CSV table of C-alpha atoms in Angstrom, one decimal:
chain,number,residue,atom,x,y,z
A,1,MET,CA,-7.6,10.1,-21.3
A,2,THR,CA,-9.4,12.2,-18.5
A,3,ILE,CA,-12.5,10.2,-16.7
A,4,TYR,CA,-12.8,11.5,-13.3
A,5,LYS,CA,-15.1,13.7,-13.4
A,6,ASP,CA,-17.4,10.9,-14.3
A,7,HIS,CA,-16.6,9.0,-10.9
A,8,PRO,CA,-16.7,11.1,-7.6
A,9,LEU,CA,-14.2,9.0,-5.4
A,10,LYS,CA,-14.7,8.5,-2.1
A,11,ILE,CA,-12.2,8.5,0.3
A,12,TYR,CA,-11.5,7.6,4.0
A,13,ASN,CA,-10.2,11.0,6.2
A,14,SER,CA,-8.6,9.6,8.9
A,15,LEU,CA,-9.4,13.7,10.7
A,16,SER,CA,-13.4,12.5,10.3
A,17,ASN,CA,-13.4,9.7,10.5
A,18,GLU,CA,-15.6,9.3,7.6
A,19,LYS,CA,-16.0,8.9,3.7
A,20,GLU,CA,-15.9,11.9,1.9
A,21,ILE,CA,-15.8,13.4,-1.2
A,22,PHE,CA,-12.9,14.1,-3.1
A,23,THR,CA,-12.3,17.2,-4.2
A,24,PRO,CA,-8.9,18.4,-5.1
A,25,ILE,CA,-7.4,21.7,-4.3
A,26,GLN,CA,-6.6,22.3,-7.7
A,27,ASP,CA,-9.0,20.8,-10.4
A,28,GLY,CA,-7.2,17.9,-12.4
A,29,HIS,CA,-4.2,18.0,-10.0
A,30,VAL,CA,-3.1,16.2,-6.6
A,31,GLY,CA,-0.5,16.5,-4.5
A,32,MET,CA,-0.1,13.7,-2.0
A,33,TYR,CA,2.6,12.6,0.3
A,34,VAL,CA,3.7,9.7,1.8
A,35,CYS,CA,5.7,9.2,5.3
A,36,GLY,CA,8.4,7.1,3.6
A,37,PRO,CA,11.1,4.7,5.8
A,38,THR,CA,13.4,5.2,7.9
A,39,VAL,CA,16.2,3.4,6.2
A,40,TYR,CA,18.4,1.2,8.9
A,41,SER,CA,17.6,-2.1,8.3
A,42,ASN,CA,15.7,-4.6,5.4
A,43,VAL,CA,12.2,-3.5,4.4
A,44,HIS,CA,9.9,-6.0,6.0
A,45,LEU,CA,6.5,-7.3,4.9
A,46,GLY,CA,4.5,-4.8,6.2
A,47,ASN,CA,6.2,-2.1,5.0
A,48,VAL,CA,5.6,-3.9,1.6
A,49,ARG,CA,2.1,-3.7,2.0
A,50,THR,CA,1.4,-0.3,3.3
A,51,PHE,CA,3.5,1.4,0.1
A,52,LEU,CA,1.3,-1.0,-2.2
A,53,SER,CA,-1.7,0.4,-0.8
A,54,PHE,CA,-0.9,3.8,-1.7
A,55,ASP,CA,0.6,2.3,-4.6
A,56,ILE,CA,-2.6,1.3,-6.1
A,57,ILE,CA,-4.6,4.5,-4.6
A,58,TYR,CA,-1.3,6.3,-7.3
A,59,ARG,CA,-2.6,3.9,-10.2
A,60,TYR,CA,-6.2,4.4,-10.1
A,61,LEU,CA,-5.9,8.5,-9.4
A,62,LEU,CA,-3.3,8.5,-12.4
A,63,HIS,CA,-5.7,5.7,-14.6
A,64,LEU,CA,-8.9,8.5,-13.9
A,65,GLY,CA,-7.0,11.3,-15.7
A,66,TYR,CA,-5.3,13.3,-12.8
A,67,LYS,CA,-2.3,15.4,-12.9
A,68,VAL,CA,-0.6,13.4,-9.4
A,69,ARG,CA,2.6,14.4,-7.9
A,70,TYR,CA,3.6,11.9,-5.2
A,71,VAL,CA,6.6,12.7,-3.1
A,72,ARG,CA,7.5,9.6,-0.7
A,73,ASN,CA,10.1,10.7,1.4
A,74,ILE,CA,13.5,8.9,2.8
A,75,THR,CA,14.5,9.4,6.3
A,76,ASP,CA,18.4,9.5,6.6
A,77,VAL,CA,18.3,11.1,10.1
A,78,GLY,CA,16.9,11.8,13.2
A,79,HIS,CA,14.8,9.1,14.2
A,80,LEU,CA,15.5,8.1,17.2
A,81,VAL,CA,14.8,3.9,18.9
A,82,ASP,CA,11.1,3.7,19.7
A,83,ASP,CA,10.4,7.0,18.1
A,84,ALA,CA,11.5,9.2,21.1
A,85,ASP,CA,13.3,12.7,21.7
A,86,SER,CA,16.4,11.3,23.5
A,87,GLY,CA,18.6,8.2,22.7
A,88,GLU,CA,20.2,6.7,19.8
A,89,ASP,CA,19.7,7.6,16.2
A,90,LYS,CA,18.4,4.6,14.6
A,91,ILE,CA,20.7,4.3,12.1
A,92,ALA,CA,23.7,5.7,13.5
A,93,LYS,CA,23.0,2.5,16.2
A,94,ARG,CA,22.9,0.1,12.9
A,95,ALA,CA,26.4,2.1,12.0
A,96,ARG,CA,27.8,1.2,15.3
A,97,LEU,CA,26.9,-2.2,15.7
A,98,GLU,CA,27.6,-3.1,11.8
A,99,GLN,CA,31.5,-0.9,11.9
A,100,LEU,CA,30.2,1.3,9.5
A,101,GLU,CA,29.9,5.2,8.3
A,102,PRO,CA,26.1,5.6,8.7
A,103,MET,CA,25.7,6.5,5.1
A,104,GLU,CA,26.7,3.6,4.5
A,105,ILE,CA,24.1,2.0,6.1
A,106,VAL,CA,21.5,4.9,3.9
A,107,GLN,CA,22.6,3.8,1.0
A,108,ARG,CA,22.8,0.0,1.6
A,109,TYR,CA,18.7,0.2,3.0
A,110,THR,CA,17.9,2.9,0.8
A,111,VAL,CA,19.0,0.3,-2.6
A,112,ASP,CA,17.3,-2.8,-0.9
A,113,PHE,CA,14.1,-1.2,-0.4
A,114,HIS,CA,13.9,0.3,-3.8
A,115,ASP,CA,15.0,-3.4,-5.0
A,116,ILE,CA,12.0,-4.7,-3.1
A,117,LEU,CA,9.4,-1.8,-4.1
A,118,GLN,CA,10.4,-2.6,-8.1
A,119,LYS,CA,10.1,-6.1,-7.3
A,120,PHE,CA,6.4,-6.1,-6.2
A,121,ASN,CA,6.0,-3.6,-9.4
A,122,LEU,CA,5.4,-0.5,-7.5
A,123,LEU,CA,5.8,2.6,-9.8
A,124,PRO,CA,8.4,5.2,-8.6
A,125,PRO,CA,7.0,8.7,-6.7
A,126,SER,CA,8.0,12.0,-8.5
A,127,ILE,CA,10.1,13.6,-6.2
A,128,GLU,CA,11.7,10.7,-3.3
A,129,PRO,CA,13.5,14.0,-1.3
A,130,THR,CA,15.9,12.5,1.6
A,131,ALA,CA,16.2,14.4,5.4
A,132,THR,CA,19.9,15.2,5.0
A,133,GLY,CA,19.0,17.1,1.6
A,134,HIS,CA,16.9,20.0,3.5
A,135,MET,CA,18.6,20.8,6.1
A,136,ILE,CA,18.7,24.8,5.4
A,137,GLU,CA,15.1,24.3,4.8
A,138,GLN,CA,14.4,22.3,7.9
A,139,ILE,CA,16.2,25.2,10.1
A,140,ASN,CA,14.4,27.7,8.6
A,141,VAL,CA,10.7,25.9,9.5
A,142,ILE,CA,12.0,25.5,12.9
A,143,GLN,CA,13.1,29.7,13.1
A,144,ASN,CA,9.6,30.4,11.6
A,145,ILE,CA,7.6,28.2,14.8
A,146,ILE,CA,10.0,29.8,16.6
A,147,ASP,CA,8.9,33.2,15.5
A,148,LYS,CA,5.7,32.4,15.8
A,149,GLY,CA,5.4,31.6,19.3
A,150,TYR,CA,5.6,28.2,19.0
A,151,ALA,CA,8.9,26.8,19.6
A,152,TYR,CA,11.1,27.6,22.6
A,153,GLU,CA,15.2,26.7,22.3
A,154,SER,CA,16.9,24.7,25.1
A,155,ASN,CA,20.5,24.2,26.1
A,156,GLY,CA,20.6,23.8,22.5
A,157,SER,CA,18.0,22.1,21.8
A,158,VAL,CA,14.5,23.2,20.0
A,159,TYR,CA,11.2,22.1,21.7
A,160,PHE,CA,7.5,22.6,20.0
A,161,ASP,CA,5.4,23.9,23.3
A,162,VAL,CA,2.0,21.7,22.9
A,163,ALA,CA,0.6,23.8,25.8
A,164,LYS,CA,1.1,26.9,23.8
A,165,TYR,CA,-0.4,25.6,20.7
A,166,SER,CA,-3.4,23.8,22.2
A,167,GLU,CA,-4.2,27.3,23.4
A,168,ASP,CA,-4.6,28.3,19.8
A,169,TYR,CA,-5.2,24.9,18.1
A,170,ASP,CA,-6.9,21.1,19.1
A,171,TYR,CA,-3.9,18.7,19.3
A,172,GLY,CA,-5.1,15.9,19.1
A,173,VAL,CA,-7.4,16.2,16.3
A,174,LEU,CA,-6.3,13.1,14.1
A,175,SER,CA,-5.5,10.8,16.6
A,176,HIS,CA,-9.1,11.7,18.8
A,177,ARG,CA,-7.0,11.9,21.7
A,178,ASP,CA,-8.0,13.9,24.8
A,179,LEU,CA,-4.6,15.9,25.5
A,180,ILE,CA,-6.0,18.5,26.6
A,181,HIS,CA,-6.5,17.1,29.5
A,182,THR,CA,-3.3,14.6,29.6
A,183,LEU,CA,-2.0,18.3,29.2
A,184,ASP,CA,-4.0,19.9,32.4
A,185,ASN,CA,-2.6,17.1,34.3
A,186,SER,CA,0.8,17.2,33.8
A,187,ARG,CA,3.5,18.7,35.5
A,188,PRO,CA,7.0,21.0,34.4
A,189,LEU,CA,9.8,18.5,34.5
A,190,ASP,CA,12.2,19.8,37.1
A,191,GLY,CA,15.3,19.8,35.9
A,192,GLN,CA,14.9,16.3,34.0
A,193,SER,CA,14.4,17.1,30.8
A,194,ASP,CA,15.1,20.3,28.8
A,195,LYS,CA,11.8,19.9,28.1
A,196,ARG,CA,8.7,22.8,29.6
A,197,ASN,CA,6.4,19.1,29.8
A,198,GLU,CA,6.6,15.9,28.6
A,199,GLN,CA,4.3,16.3,25.4
A,200,GLY,CA,6.3,18.7,23.9
A,201,PHE,CA,8.7,17.6,21.2
A,202,ALA,CA,11.7,18.1,19.3
A,203,LEU,CA,12.0,19.8,16.5
A,204,TRP,CA,16.1,20.5,16.6
A,205,LYS,CA,18.4,18.4,18.8
A,206,ARG,CA,22.0,19.4,20.2
A,207,ALA,CA,24.1,16.5,19.7
A,208,ASP,CA,25.8,14.9,22.1
A,209,PRO,CA,29.9,14.8,21.3
A,210,HIS,CA,29.9,11.1,20.6
A,211,HIS,CA,27.4,12.1,18.0
A,212,ILE,CA,28.6,11.5,14.5
A,213,MET,CA,25.5,12.9,12.5
A,214,ARG,CA,24.7,16.3,13.3
A,215,TRP,CA,25.1,20.2,11.5
A,216,PRO,CA,25.0,23.5,12.4
A,217,SER,CA,22.1,25.7,13.0
A,218,PRO,CA,21.2,29.1,15.1
A,219,TRP,CA,21.3,26.8,18.4
A,220,SER,CA,23.7,23.9,18.2
A,221,ASP,CA,25.7,21.3,15.9
A,222,GLY,CA,22.2,19.1,15.7
A,223,PHE,CA,20.0,17.1,13.8
A,224,PRO,CA,16.4,17.5,13.1
A,225,GLY,CA,13.9,15.9,15.2
A,226,TRP,CA,11.5,13.3,13.3
A,227,HIS,CA,8.7,15.4,12.7
A,228,THR,CA,10.4,17.9,11.3
A,229,GLU,CA,11.9,16.5,7.6
A,230,CYS,CA,8.3,15.3,6.7
A,231,THR,CA,6.4,19.4,7.2
A,232,THR,CA,9.7,21.0,5.6
A,233,MET,CA,9.7,18.6,2.2
A,234,SER,CA,6.0,18.5,2.1
A,235,THR,CA,5.5,22.0,2.0
A,236,LYS,CA,8.1,22.1,-0.1
A,237,TYR,CA,7.0,20.3,-3.1
A,238,LEU,CA,3.2,20.5,-2.9
A,239,GLY,CA,2.8,23.9,-1.0
A,240,GLN,CA,1.1,24.6,2.5
A,241,ARG,CA,-1.5,23.0,1.8
A,242,PHE,CA,-2.5,20.2,-0.3
A,243,ASP,CA,-4.5,17.0,-1.1
A,244,ILE,CA,-3.5,13.8,0.9
A,245,LEU,CA,-0.8,12.9,2.6
A,246,GLY,CA,-0.3,9.0,4.1
A,247,GLY,CA,1.4,6.3,5.3
A,248,GLY,CA,0.9,3.5,8.6
A,249,MET,CA,-1.5,3.1,11.2
A,250,ASP,CA,1.4,3.9,13.1
A,251,LEU,CA,2.3,6.9,12.4
A,252,LYS,CA,-1.7,8.6,13.3
A,253,PHE,CA,-0.2,9.2,16.5
A,254,PRO,CA,2.7,11.2,17.1
A,255,HIS,CA,3.9,11.5,13.9
A,256,HIS,CA,1.0,12.9,11.6
A,257,GLU,CA,0.0,14.6,15.0
A,258,CYS,CA,3.0,16.3,15.1
A,259,GLU,CA,3.5,17.2,11.4
A,260,ILE,CA,-0.4,19.0,11.7
A,261,ALA,CA,0.7,20.9,14.3
A,262,GLN,CA,3.8,22.3,13.5
A,263,GLY,CA,2.4,22.9,10.0
A,264,GLU,CA,-0.4,25.1,11.8
A,265,ALA,CA,1.8,26.3,13.9
A,266,SER,CA,3.8,27.6,10.8
A,267,THR,CA,1.1,28.5,8.7
A,268,GLY,CA,-2.3,29.1,10.1
A,269,HIS,CA,-4.1,26.6,9.2
A,270,ALA,CA,-4.3,22.7,8.8
A,271,PRO,CA,-1.7,21.4,5.9
A,272,VAL,CA,-4.1,18.6,4.6
A,273,ASN,CA,-7.0,17.6,3.0
A,274,TYR,CA,-6.9,14.4,3.4
A,275,TRP,CA,-5.5,11.8,6.1
A,276,LEU,CA,-5.4,8.0,4.8
A,277,HIS,CA,-4.2,5.7,6.5
A,278,ALA,CA,-3.2,1.8,6.0
A,279,ASN,CA,-3.8,-1.1,8.7
A,280,MET,CA,-1.2,-3.2,9.8
A,281,LEU,CA,0.3,-6.9,8.3
A,282,THR,CA,0.5,-9.8,11.2
A,283,LEU,CA,1.9,-13.1,10.6
A,284,ASN,CA,-0.5,-16.3,11.8
A,285,GLY,CA,-2.8,-14.0,13.8
A,286,LYS,CA,-0.1,-12.2,15.8
A,287,LYS,CA,1.9,-8.9,15.2
A,288,MET,CA,5.5,-9.2,13.2
A,289,SER,CA,8.1,-8.7,15.4
A,290,LYS,CA,12.0,-9.5,14.3
A,291,SER,CA,12.9,-10.2,18.0
A,292,SER,CA,10.4,-12.5,18.5
A,293,GLY,CA,11.0,-14.7,15.0
A,294,ASN,CA,7.5,-13.6,13.8
A,295,ASN,CA,8.5,-12.5,11.0
A,296,ILE,CA,9.0,-12.9,7.3
A,297,LEU,CA,10.8,-10.7,5.1
A,298,PRO,CA,9.8,-10.0,1.3
A,299,ASP,CA,12.8,-12.2,-0.7
A,300,GLU,CA,12.0,-14.9,2.0
A,301,ILE,CA,8.8,-15.6,0.6
A,302,LEU,CA,10.1,-15.1,-2.7
A,303,ALA,CA,13.1,-17.8,-2.4
A,304,GLY,CA,10.4,-20.0,0.1
A,305,ASP,CA,13.1,-19.8,2.6
A,306,ASN,CA,11.3,-19.0,6.1
A,307,PRO,CA,9.7,-21.7,8.0
A,308,VAL,CA,6.6,-20.5,7.4
A,309,LEU,CA,6.2,-20.9,3.9
A,310,SER,CA,5.3,-24.6,2.3
A,311,LYS,CA,6.7,-22.8,-0.4
A,312,ALA,CA,8.3,-20.0,-3.3
A,313,PHE,CA,5.6,-17.9,-4.3
A,314,SER,CA,6.3,-14.7,-6.4
A,315,ALA,CA,5.7,-10.9,-5.7
A,316,SER,CA,2.8,-10.9,-7.8
A,317,VAL,CA,0.5,-13.4,-5.9
A,318,THR,CA,2.3,-11.7,-3.2
A,319,ARG,CA,0.7,-8.3,-4.3
A,320,PHE,CA,-2.8,-10.5,-5.2
A,321,PHE,CA,-3.1,-11.5,-1.4
A,322,MET,CA,-2.5,-8.3,-0.2
A,323,LEU,CA,-5.2,-6.8,-2.1
A,324,GLN,CA,-7.8,-9.2,-1.0
A,325,THR,CA,-7.8,-7.3,1.7
A,326,HIS,CA,-9.2,-3.5,2.2
A,327,TYR,CA,-6.2,-1.3,2.8
A,328,ARG,CA,-7.6,0.0,6.4
A,329,SER,CA,-8.3,-4.0,7.7
A,330,ILE,CA,-5.7,-6.1,9.3
A,331,MET,CA,-4.7,-9.1,7.2
A,332,ASP,CA,-3.2,-11.8,8.5
A,333,PHE,CA,-0.3,-13.7,6.4
A,334,SER,CA,0.0,-17.2,6.7
A,335,ASN,CA,1.1,-19.8,4.4
A,336,GLU,CA,-2.9,-21.2,3.7
A,337,ALA,CA,-3.8,-17.9,3.0
A,338,ILE,CA,-1.5,-17.0,0.6
A,339,LEU,CA,-1.8,-20.4,-1.1
A,340,ALA,CA,-5.4,-19.6,-1.5
A,341,ALA,CA,-4.4,-16.9,-3.2
A,342,GLU,CA,-1.8,-18.5,-5.7
A,343,LYS,CA,-4.8,-20.5,-6.9
A,344,GLY,CA,-7.2,-17.7,-7.5
A,345,TYR,CA,-4.5,-15.7,-9.0
A,346,ASP,CA,-3.7,-18.1,-11.5
A,347,ARG,CA,-7.6,-19.0,-12.4
A,348,LEU,CA,-7.4,-15.3,-13.0
A,349,MET,CA,-4.5,-15.1,-15.3
A,350,LYS,CA,-5.4,-18.3,-17.4
A,351,ALA,CA,-9.2,-16.7,-17.7
A,352,ILE,CA,-7.4,-13.3,-19.1
A,353,ASN,CA,-4.8,-15.3,-21.0
A,354,SER,CA,-7.7,-17.3,-23.2
A,355,LEU,CA,-10.1,-14.2,-24.1
A,356,SER,CA,-7.6,-12.8,-26.3
A,357,LYS,CA,-8.5,-16.2,-28.3
A,358,LEU,CA,-12.3,-16.3,-28.5
A,359,GLU,CA,-14.0,-15.1,-31.6
A,360,PRO,CA,-17.2,-12.5,-31.2
A,361,GLY,CA,-20.7,-13.3,-31.8
A,362,ASN,CA,-23.2,-11.5,-34.0
A,363,ARG,CA,-24.8,-10.2,-30.9
A,364,SER,CA,-24.5,-9.7,-26.6
A,365,THR,CA,-25.7,-11.8,-23.9
A,366,LEU,CA,-23.5,-10.4,-21.5
A,367,ASP,CA,-23.5,-7.2,-20.0
A,368,ILE,CA,-20.6,-5.7,-19.7
A,369,ALA,CA,-21.0,-2.0,-19.5
A,370,GLY,CA,-22.5,-3.2,-15.9
A,371,TRP,CA,-19.9,-5.4,-15.1
A,372,GLU,CA,-17.4,-2.3,-16.0
A,373,ALA,CA,-19.7,-0.1,-14.0
A,374,LYS,CA,-19.2,-2.1,-10.8
A,375,CYS,CA,-15.5,-2.3,-11.0
A,376,TYR,CA,-15.1,1.6,-11.0
A,377,GLU,CA,-17.9,1.5,-8.1
A,378,ALA,CA,-15.3,-0.5,-5.8
A,379,LEU,CA,-12.6,1.8,-6.5
A,380,ASP,CA,-14.3,4.9,-6.4
A,381,ASP,CA,-15.9,3.7,-3.1
A,382,ASP,CA,-12.3,4.3,-1.0
A,383,PHE,CA,-10.2,2.2,-3.5
A,384,ASN,CA,-11.8,-1.3,-2.1
A,385,THR,CA,-10.2,-3.6,-3.7
A,386,PRO,CA,-11.7,-6.9,-2.9
A,387,ILE,CA,-14.7,-5.7,-3.9
A,388,LEU,CA,-12.9,-5.1,-7.5
A,389,ILE,CA,-11.6,-8.5,-7.4
A,390,SER,CA,-15.3,-10.2,-6.8
A,391,HIS,CA,-15.9,-8.6,-10.0
A,392,LEU,CA,-13.0,-10.0,-11.6
A,393,PHE,CA,-13.5,-13.2,-10.5
A,394,GLU,CA,-17.4,-12.4,-12.4
A,395,GLY,CA,-15.6,-11.8,-15.5
A,396,VAL,CA,-13.6,-14.6,-15.2
A,397,THR,CA,-17.2,-16.2,-14.7
A,398,TYR,CA,-18.2,-14.8,-18.2
A,399,ILE,CA,-14.7,-15.8,-19.9
A,400,ASN,CA,-15.6,-19.3,-19.3
A,401,GLN,CA,-19.5,-19.3,-20.6
A,402,LEU,CA,-17.6,-17.5,-23.8
A,403,LYS,CA,-15.4,-20.1,-23.8
A,404,ASP,CA,-18.0,-23.3,-23.7
A,405,LYS,CA,-20.5,-21.4,-25.5
A,406,SER,CA,-23.3,-20.4,-23.5
A,407,ALA,CA,-22.9,-17.1,-23.6
A,408,ILE,CA,-22.2,-14.5,-26.8
A,409,LEU,CA,-20.4,-11.0,-27.3
A,410,SER,CA,-20.1,-8.9,-30.3
A,411,ALA,CA,-16.7,-7.7,-31.6
A,412,THR,CA,-17.5,-4.5,-30.2
A,413,ASP,CA,-17.9,-5.7,-26.6
A,414,LEU,CA,-15.5,-8.3,-26.8
A,415,GLU,CA,-12.4,-5.7,-27.5
A,416,HIS,CA,-14.2,-3.9,-24.6
A,417,PHE,CA,-14.3,-6.6,-22.2
A,418,ASN,CA,-11.1,-7.6,-22.8
A,419,LYS,CA,-10.0,-4.1,-22.6
A,420,GLY,CA,-11.2,-3.4,-19.0
A,421,ILE,CA,-10.0,-6.1,-17.3
A,422,SER,CA,-6.8,-6.0,-18.9
A,423,THR,CA,-7.0,-2.3,-17.2
A,424,PHE,CA,-8.5,-3.2,-13.8
A,425,VAL,CA,-5.5,-6.0,-13.1
A,426,PHE,CA,-2.4,-5.0,-14.5
A,427,ASP,CA,-3.3,-1.0,-14.9
A,428,VAL,CA,-4.3,-0.2,-11.5
A,429,LEU,CA,-4.2,-3.4,-9.9
A,430,GLY,CA,-0.6,-3.7,-11.0
A,431,LEU,CA,-0.8,-7.5,-11.4
A,432,GLU,CA,2.0,-9.1,-13.8
A,433,MET,CA,1.2,-12.3,-15.9
A,434,ARG,CA,4.5,-14.6,-16.5
A,435,SER,CA,5.3,-14.3,-19.9
A,436,GLY,CA,3.9,-17.8,-21.9
A,437,VAL,CA,3.8,-19.8,-18.8
A,438,TYR,CA,-0.3,-19.3,-18.6
A,439,ASP,CA,-0.2,-20.8,-22.5
A,440,SER,CA,1.9,-23.5,-21.8
A,441,TYR,CA,0.0,-24.5,-18.4
A,442,ALA,CA,-3.2,-24.3,-20.5
A,443,GLU,CA,-2.4,-26.3,-23.2
A,444,LYS,CA,-1.4,-29.3,-21.4
A,445,LEU,CA,-4.1,-28.9,-18.5
A,446,ASP,CA,-6.8,-28.8,-21.5
A,447,GLY,CA,-5.1,-32.0,-23.2
A,448,THR,CA,-4.9,-33.8,-20.1
A,449,ILE,CA,-9.1,-33.1,-19.4
A,450,LYS,CA,-9.6,-33.8,-23.6
A,451,LEU,CA,-7.9,-37.1,-22.4
A,452,LEU,CA,-9.6,-38.3,-19.4
A,453,ILE,CA,-13.2,-36.9,-21.7
A,454,GLU,CA,-11.8,-39.4,-24.2
A,455,ILE,CA,-12.2,-41.7,-21.1
A,456,ARG,CA,-14.8,-41.2,-19.9
A,457,ASN,CA,-17.0,-41.2,-23.2
A,458,LYS,CA,-15.3,-45.0,-23.5
A,459,VAL,CA,-16.5,-46.0,-20.1
A,460,ARG,CA,-20.2,-44.4,-20.7
A,461,ALA,CA,-20.1,-46.5,-23.3
A,462,ASP,CA,-19.4,-49.4,-21.7
A,463,ARG,CA,-22.4,-48.3,-19.5
A,464,ASN,CA,-20.1,-47.6,-16.1
A,465,PHE,CA,-21.7,-45.3,-15.3
A,466,THR,CA,-20.3,-45.2,-11.5
A,467,LEU,CA,-16.9,-44.5,-12.7
A,468,SER,CA,-17.8,-41.6,-15.6
A,469,ASP,CA,-19.5,-39.8,-13.0
A,470,GLN,CA,-16.4,-40.5,-11.0
A,471,ILE,CA,-14.3,-39.0,-13.2
A,472,ARG,CA,-17.0,-36.0,-13.8
A,473,ASN,CA,-17.5,-35.0,-9.4
A,474,ARG,CA,-13.5,-35.3,-9.3
A,475,LEU,CA,-12.9,-32.6,-12.4
A,476,ALA,CA,-15.5,-30.7,-10.2
A,477,GLU,CA,-14.0,-30.9,-7.3
A,478,LEU,CA,-10.8,-29.1,-9.0
A,479,ALA,CA,-13.2,-26.5,-10.4
A,480,ILE,CA,-13.1,-28.2,-13.9
A,481,LYS,CA,-16.5,-28.1,-15.2
A,482,LEU,CA,-17.6,-30.9,-17.7
A,483,ASN,CA,-21.1,-29.8,-20.1
A,484,ASP,CA,-22.7,-32.9,-21.5
A,485,SER,CA,-24.3,-32.4,-24.9
A,486,LYS,CA,-25.6,-34.8,-27.8
A,487,GLU,CA,-23.2,-33.8,-29.9
A,488,GLU,CA,-20.1,-33.8,-27.4
A,489,THR,CA,-18.8,-33.2,-24.0
A,490,THR,CA,-17.1,-29.5,-23.6
A,491,PHE,CA,-15.9,-27.9,-20.5
A,492,ASN,CA,-14.3,-25.1,-19.2
A,493,TYR,CA,-12.3,-24.1,-15.5
């Protein structure tokens, strides 16, 4: 089903710092590249949050009927410690510490990455290229930039000439930094480096004799710079200009800024129309850090194996928790916050589970079309999942009204409502319902509430209204509402 023409999508573009109407280069098709992981350690929860953000974007574009080519790379060489142009490769360092071959490290943590994302129900990308699988293409891109006059070879390494590039283009256009002023006040490095100025960045690095990961090139045996791979692989699979490039907020500078520079230097025009960035995840109000111990891994959440957690939480509850914060906002993880999210998640799933058992009426007293329109408006406004979730809970209220017969829906509207809420919850948000859990839970809970109603009816008959009110009020504190009438007492939750 193609409905994208009925939904003008607004996307926040980091390039303009504004929401813009999304217009793909080719009607009905979207090219999206997301910077993937450097596979030298276990994926952490902040990584999951970033890739989950783009999973929602991917899912919604597919739902609207776009044909999406989603490319997400694997960095398996060239990413040096501290994101620098010199020093040790992160993968090679981990290989040395664990006394393994670098490609053993790559394989181990690539498998971990895929395993975690599968547990959290992320859709796989269309293409997942690796840096080591595109060496020839990277060398060709580097040579092209040299030929255009925006890079130079020095002692076997190749550096991007930011000073030369800045004469023709705006280096800093994405990060909105005054890098020209920085360049004007910088000075040559007087032999301290192979670079002509500090702002330049490596496109190719000559390997030291002890460096294991190395490939032949026209300049030296060495390896590509971290920024080179994304320019190479994105343009190979999506073309010299494509629609969306995304990643974590920490990649905006220097990584994405350098990608723009490489693209413009190579082709003469900007490589990407829309730049999207997901914000960071904090833990108990502080930045996550492995060294400080303020850190949590996805598997620790699933097992409850972390001091900050009071219990284990399912992947779908954790996913729901993350979607309650907009992808551009900082999100703080705490035990209290995910406990609250679990309650909301259970309430939503119980309501959806009961919806299929409701009988239609001969007319409708609820505006389902208006409710659905609000859900779409939230997603069309820069993929606003928190607002969408608030509308889903409005849908839960509708379900409770249908259950206590204070509202009715025609057969057509009931089917439309059931299909709509399922689409938003399961297809777009990617949540999952644990099979059989809510049927069993709901049956036991309903039986318990009915027993309490019987006890309450007896104490009311005995004119013990104080105890009767206590039962009603305590249930209300648990979000269980009793509805008294002349005929019977019903309930909803």
